């Protein structure tokens, strides 16, 4: 298949150049000329999707405890930038709706990773898919919804069947064909450290795109692209300039 999207995707919004999963990170990627971002989305206690990676608040915010126990209004008062560097003080935990609006405004291709807290797989898949369908309804290119959670992707499919889905797998398992077919996915996203050339070829021959995370070395990226990998997620925006792979 021909991959029509950008080949370099800024991981968690802006990789190592800005606090992860913030609006500042997304803006940083765009300002450097990147055309694609990935970020993680989880539900706050009131069911509102927000951008955050961990199930708990400690690592990336001034809050503490589980994300799923705090409503989105309270999350908005936390600082999500200061842990990274003083100049990012004041960055918030963005609402998914805010991040989506920014990506659309900046014409960024977007991979929304559905990152459910344990036990909230279906609810998160449903909420993210419903909101994504609404937010991107007039946008030129639909976001990819990816997840490690099969349940979340099933719920996303039921809610917004037309949005493209991607299954995340650390290591590509033996039943990848059945899984991708059952979820009607368009792509498989895997850990580059576990993938083999034969797997890249098999996945692509089966008609799916293959994306690899989190590739932070230029030589590794070159090898993966030579193998046929369609796109990579990277933290190293400083190494992978927009011209690294040329236009999609
Ligand atoms: O979507 C690719 C990658 O983000 C998956 O790993 O833990 O960084 O969300 P993680
Ligand atoms: Mg992610």
Coordinates of C-alpha atoms and ligand atoms in Angstrom, one line a residue:
X1 CA 0.0 0.0 0.0
X2 CA 1.0 3.6 -0.5
X3 CA 1.3 5.5 2.8
X4 CA -0.2 9.0 2.1
X5 CA 0.6 10.5 5.5
X6 CA 3.8 12.0 6.9
X7 CA 6.6 9.5 7.7
X8 CA 7.9 11.2 10.8
X9 CA 5.5 11.5 13.7
X10 CA 6.3 13.6 16.8
X11 CA 5.8 11.3 19.8
X12 CA 3.7 12.6 22.7
X13 CA 3.2 15.9 20.9
X14 CA 6.7 17.3 20.8
X15 CA 9.2 14.5 21.8
X16 CA 12.0 15.7 24.0
X17 CA 11.7 19.4 23.1
X18 CA 8.6 20.2 25.2
X19 CA 6.6 18.6 28.0
X20 CA 4.7 15.6 26.7
X21 CA 1.0 15.7 25.8
X22 CA 0.7 19.5 26.0
X23 CA -0.4 22.1 23.6
X24 CA 3.1 23.6 23.8
X25 CA 4.5 20.3 22.5
X26 CA 2.1 20.3 19.5
X27 CA 3.0 23.9 18.7
X28 CA 6.7 23.1 19.0
X29 CA 6.4 20.3 16.4
X30 CA 4.5 22.6 14.0
X31 CA 7.0 25.4 14.5
X32 CA 9.9 23.1 13.5
X33 CA 8.0 22.1 10.4
X34 CA 6.8 18.6 11.4
X35 CA 3.5 17.6 9.9
X36 CA 2.3 14.8 12.2
X37 CA 1.9 14.3 16.0
X38 CA 0.9 11.4 18.3
X39 CA -0.5 11.9 21.7
X40 CA -2.2 9.9 24.5
X41 CA -5.8 10.3 25.6
X42 CA -7.4 9.1 28.9
X43 CA -10.7 9.8 30.6
X44 CA -10.9 12.2 33.6
X45 CA -13.4 11.3 36.4
X46 CA -16.2 13.1 34.6
X47 CA -15.7 11.1 31.5
X48 CA -14.0 14.0 29.5
X49 CA -11.0 12.8 27.4
X50 CA -7.7 14.6 28.3
X51 CA -4.1 14.3 27.1
X52 CA -1.9 12.3 29.5
X53 CA 0.2 9.2 29.3
X54 CA 0.3 7.8 32.9
X55 CA -2.7 6.6 34.9
X56 CA -1.4 8.7 37.8
X57 CA -0.6 12.4 37.9
X58 CA 2.7 12.5 39.7
X59 CA 5.3 12.2 36.9
X60 CA 4.0 14.9 34.5
X61 CA 1.9 17.3 36.6
X62 CA 1.8 19.0 40.0
X63 CA -1.1 16.8 41.0
X64 CA -1.2 13.4 42.6
X65 CA -3.2 10.2 42.5
X66 CA -5.1 8.6 39.6
X67 CA -6.2 10.7 36.6
X68 CA -9.5 8.8 36.7
X69 CA -10.3 10.2 40.1
X70 CA -10.1 13.9 39.2
X71 CA -12.6 15.6 37.0
X72 CA -11.4 17.6 34.0
X73 CA -12.2 21.0 35.7
X74 CA -9.8 20.2 38.5
X75 CA -7.2 18.8 36.1
X76 CA -7.2 22.1 34.3
X77 CA -5.7 23.8 37.5
X78 CA -2.7 21.5 37.5
X79 CA 0.7 22.5 36.0
X80 CA 1.8 20.0 33.3
X81 CA 4.9 21.9 32.1
X82 CA 7.0 22.8 35.2
X83 CA 8.3 19.3 35.7
X84 CA 9.9 19.6 32.2
X85 CA 11.5 23.0 32.4
X86 CA 10.7 26.4 34.1
X87 CA 9.8 28.1 30.8
X88 CA 6.9 25.7 30.4
X89 CA 5.3 26.7 33.7
X90 CA 1.6 27.2 33.1
X91 CA 1.1 24.5 30.6
X92 CA -2.1 22.5 31.4
X93 CA -3.4 19.0 31.0
X94 CA -5.2 19.7 27.7
X95 CA -8.7 18.6 26.9
X96 CA -8.7 16.3 23.9
X97 CA -11.1 18.8 22.3
X98 CA -8.5 21.6 22.7
X99 CA -5.7 19.5 21.3
X100 CA -7.8 18.4 18.3
X101 CA -8.7 22.0 17.5
X102 CA -5.0 22.9 17.6
X103 CA -4.0 20.0 15.3
X104 CA -6.7 20.9 12.8
X105 CA -5.8 24.6 12.9
X106 CA -2.1 23.7 12.3
X107 CA -2.9 21.1 9.6
X108 CA -1.2 18.3 11.6
X109 CA -1.9 14.7 10.8
X110 CA -2.8 13.2 14.1
X111 CA -2.5 9.8 15.7
X112 CA -4.7 9.7 18.8
X113 CA -3.6 6.9 21.1
X114 CA -6.5 5.8 23.2
X115 CA -4.9 5.1 26.6
X116 CA -7.5 3.8 28.9
X117 CA -7.1 3.5 32.6
X118 CA -7.5 -0.1 33.7
X119 CA -11.2 -1.1 33.7
X120 CA -12.2 1.9 31.5
X121 CA -11.3 0.4 28.1
X122 CA -14.7 0.4 26.5
X123 CA -15.7 3.8 28.0
X124 CA -12.5 5.4 26.8
X125 CA -12.7 3.9 23.3
X126 CA -16.3 5.1 23.0
X127 CA -15.7 8.6 24.3
X128 CA -12.6 9.3 22.3
X129 CA -14.1 8.0 19.1
X130 CA -17.3 10.0 19.5
X131 CA -15.5 13.2 20.1
X132 CA -12.9 12.6 17.4
X133 CA -15.7 12.0 14.8
X134 CA -17.3 15.3 15.9
X135 CA -14.2 17.4 16.1
X136 CA -12.7 16.3 12.8
X137 CA -16.0 16.1 10.9
X138 CA -15.0 19.0 8.5
X139 CA -11.3 18.4 8.6
X140 CA -9.5 17.3 5.4
X141 CA -7.9 14.3 6.9
X142 CA -9.2 12.0 9.7
X143 CA -7.1 11.1 12.7
X144 CA -5.9 7.6 13.3
X145 CA -7.2 6.0 16.5
X146 CA -4.7 3.6 18.0
X147 CA -4.6 1.5 21.1
X148 CA -2.9 -1.4 22.8
X149 CA -6.4 -2.2 24.1
X150 CA -8.5 -4.4 21.8
X151 CA -11.6 -3.6 23.9
X152 CA -11.0 0.2 23.4
X153 CA -10.7 -0.3 19.6
X154 CA -13.8 -2.4 19.5
X155 CA -15.7 0.3 21.2
X156 CA -14.2 2.9 18.9
X157 CA -15.2 0.9 15.9
X158 CA -18.8 0.6 17.1
X159 CA -19.0 4.3 17.9
X160 CA -17.3 5.8 14.8
X161 CA -16.7 3.0 12.3
X162 CA -15.4 5.4 9.6
X163 CA -12.4 6.6 11.6
X164 CA -9.2 4.7 10.8
X165 CA -8.0 2.4 13.5
X166 CA -4.5 1.0 14.4
X167 CA -3.6 -1.8 16.7
X168 CA -0.6 -1.2 18.9
X169 CA 1.5 -4.2 19.8
X170 CA 4.8 -4.2 21.6
X171 CA 5.9 -7.3 19.9
X172 CA 4.0 -8.4 16.8
X173 CA 2.2 -11.6 18.1
X174 CA 1.3 -14.7 16.0
X175 CA -2.4 -13.7 15.8
X176 CA -1.8 -10.3 14.3
X177 CA -3.7 -11.0 11.1
X178 CA -6.8 -12.1 13.0
X179 CA -6.7 -9.2 15.4
X180 CA -6.3 -6.6 12.6
X181 CA -9.0 -8.2 10.5
X182 CA -11.4 -8.4 13.5
X183 CA -11.0 -4.8 14.3
X184 CA -10.9 -3.7 10.7
X185 CA -7.7 -1.8 11.3
X186 CA -5.7 0.0 8.6
X187 CA -2.4 -0.2 10.4
X188 CA -0.2 -2.0 13.0
X189 CA 2.0 0.1 15.3
X190 CA 4.8 -1.8 17.0
X191 CA 8.0 -1.4 19.0
X192 CA 10.8 -1.1 16.5
X193 CA 13.2 -3.1 18.8
X194 CA 11.0 -6.3 18.3
X195 CA 10.2 -6.2 14.6
X196 CA 11.9 -8.2 11.9
X197 CA 12.2 -7.6 8.2
X198 CA 10.0 -10.6 7.5
X199 CA 7.3 -9.2 9.8
X200 CA 7.4 -5.8 8.1
X201 CA 7.0 -7.5 4.7
X202 CA 4.2 -9.8 5.8
X203 CA 2.2 -6.9 7.4
X204 CA 2.6 -4.7 4.3
X205 CA 1.9 -7.6 1.9
X206 CA -1.4 -8.1 3.8
X207 CA -2.3 -4.6 2.9
X208 CA -1.7 -2.8 6.3
X209 CA 0.6 0.0 7.1
X210 CA 3.3 -0.6 9.6
X211 CA 4.5 2.2 12.0
X212 CA 7.2 1.8 14.6
X213 CA 7.8 3.5 17.9
X214 CA 9.9 5.1 19.4
X215 CA 12.8 5.6 17.0
X216 CA 15.4 8.0 18.3
X217 CA 18.3 7.2 16.1
X218 CA 18.8 8.2 12.5
X219 CA 20.5 5.0 11.4
X220 CA 17.7 2.9 12.9
X221 CA 15.1 5.0 11.1
X222 CA 17.0 4.6 7.8
X223 CA 17.1 0.8 8.2
X224 CA 13.4 0.6 9.1
X225 CA 12.4 2.8 6.1
X226 CA 14.6 0.6 3.9
X227 CA 12.7 -2.4 5.2
X228 CA 9.4 -0.8 4.2
X229 CA 8.2 0.7 7.4
X230 CA 5.7 3.4 6.6
X231 CA 6.3 5.9 9.4
X232 CA 8.1 6.2 12.7
X233 CA 7.3 7.9 16.0
X234 CA 10.2 9.8 17.4
X235 CA 11.1 11.9 20.5
X236 CA 14.1 13.4 18.7
X237 CA 12.7 16.2 16.7
X238 CA 16.2 17.7 16.8
X239 CA 17.6 14.8 14.7
X240 CA 14.7 14.2 12.3
X241 CA 14.2 17.5 10.5
X242 CA 11.1 17.7 8.3
X243 CA 13.2 17.1 5.3
X244 CA 14.5 13.8 6.7
X245 CA 12.2 11.7 4.5
X246 CA 10.9 14.3 2.1
X247 CA 7.2 14.8 1.4
X248 CA 4.9 11.9 2.0
Ligands
LIG1 O1 1.7 5.3 19.9 C1 3.0 4.9 19.9 C2 3.6 5.0 21.3 O2 3.2 6.3 21.9 C3 3.2 3.9 22.3 O3 3.8 4.0 23.5 O4 3.9 4.4 25.9 O5 4.7 6.1 24.4 O6 2.3 5.7 24.5 P1 3.7 5.1 24.6
LIG2 MG1 1.5 7.0 23.0

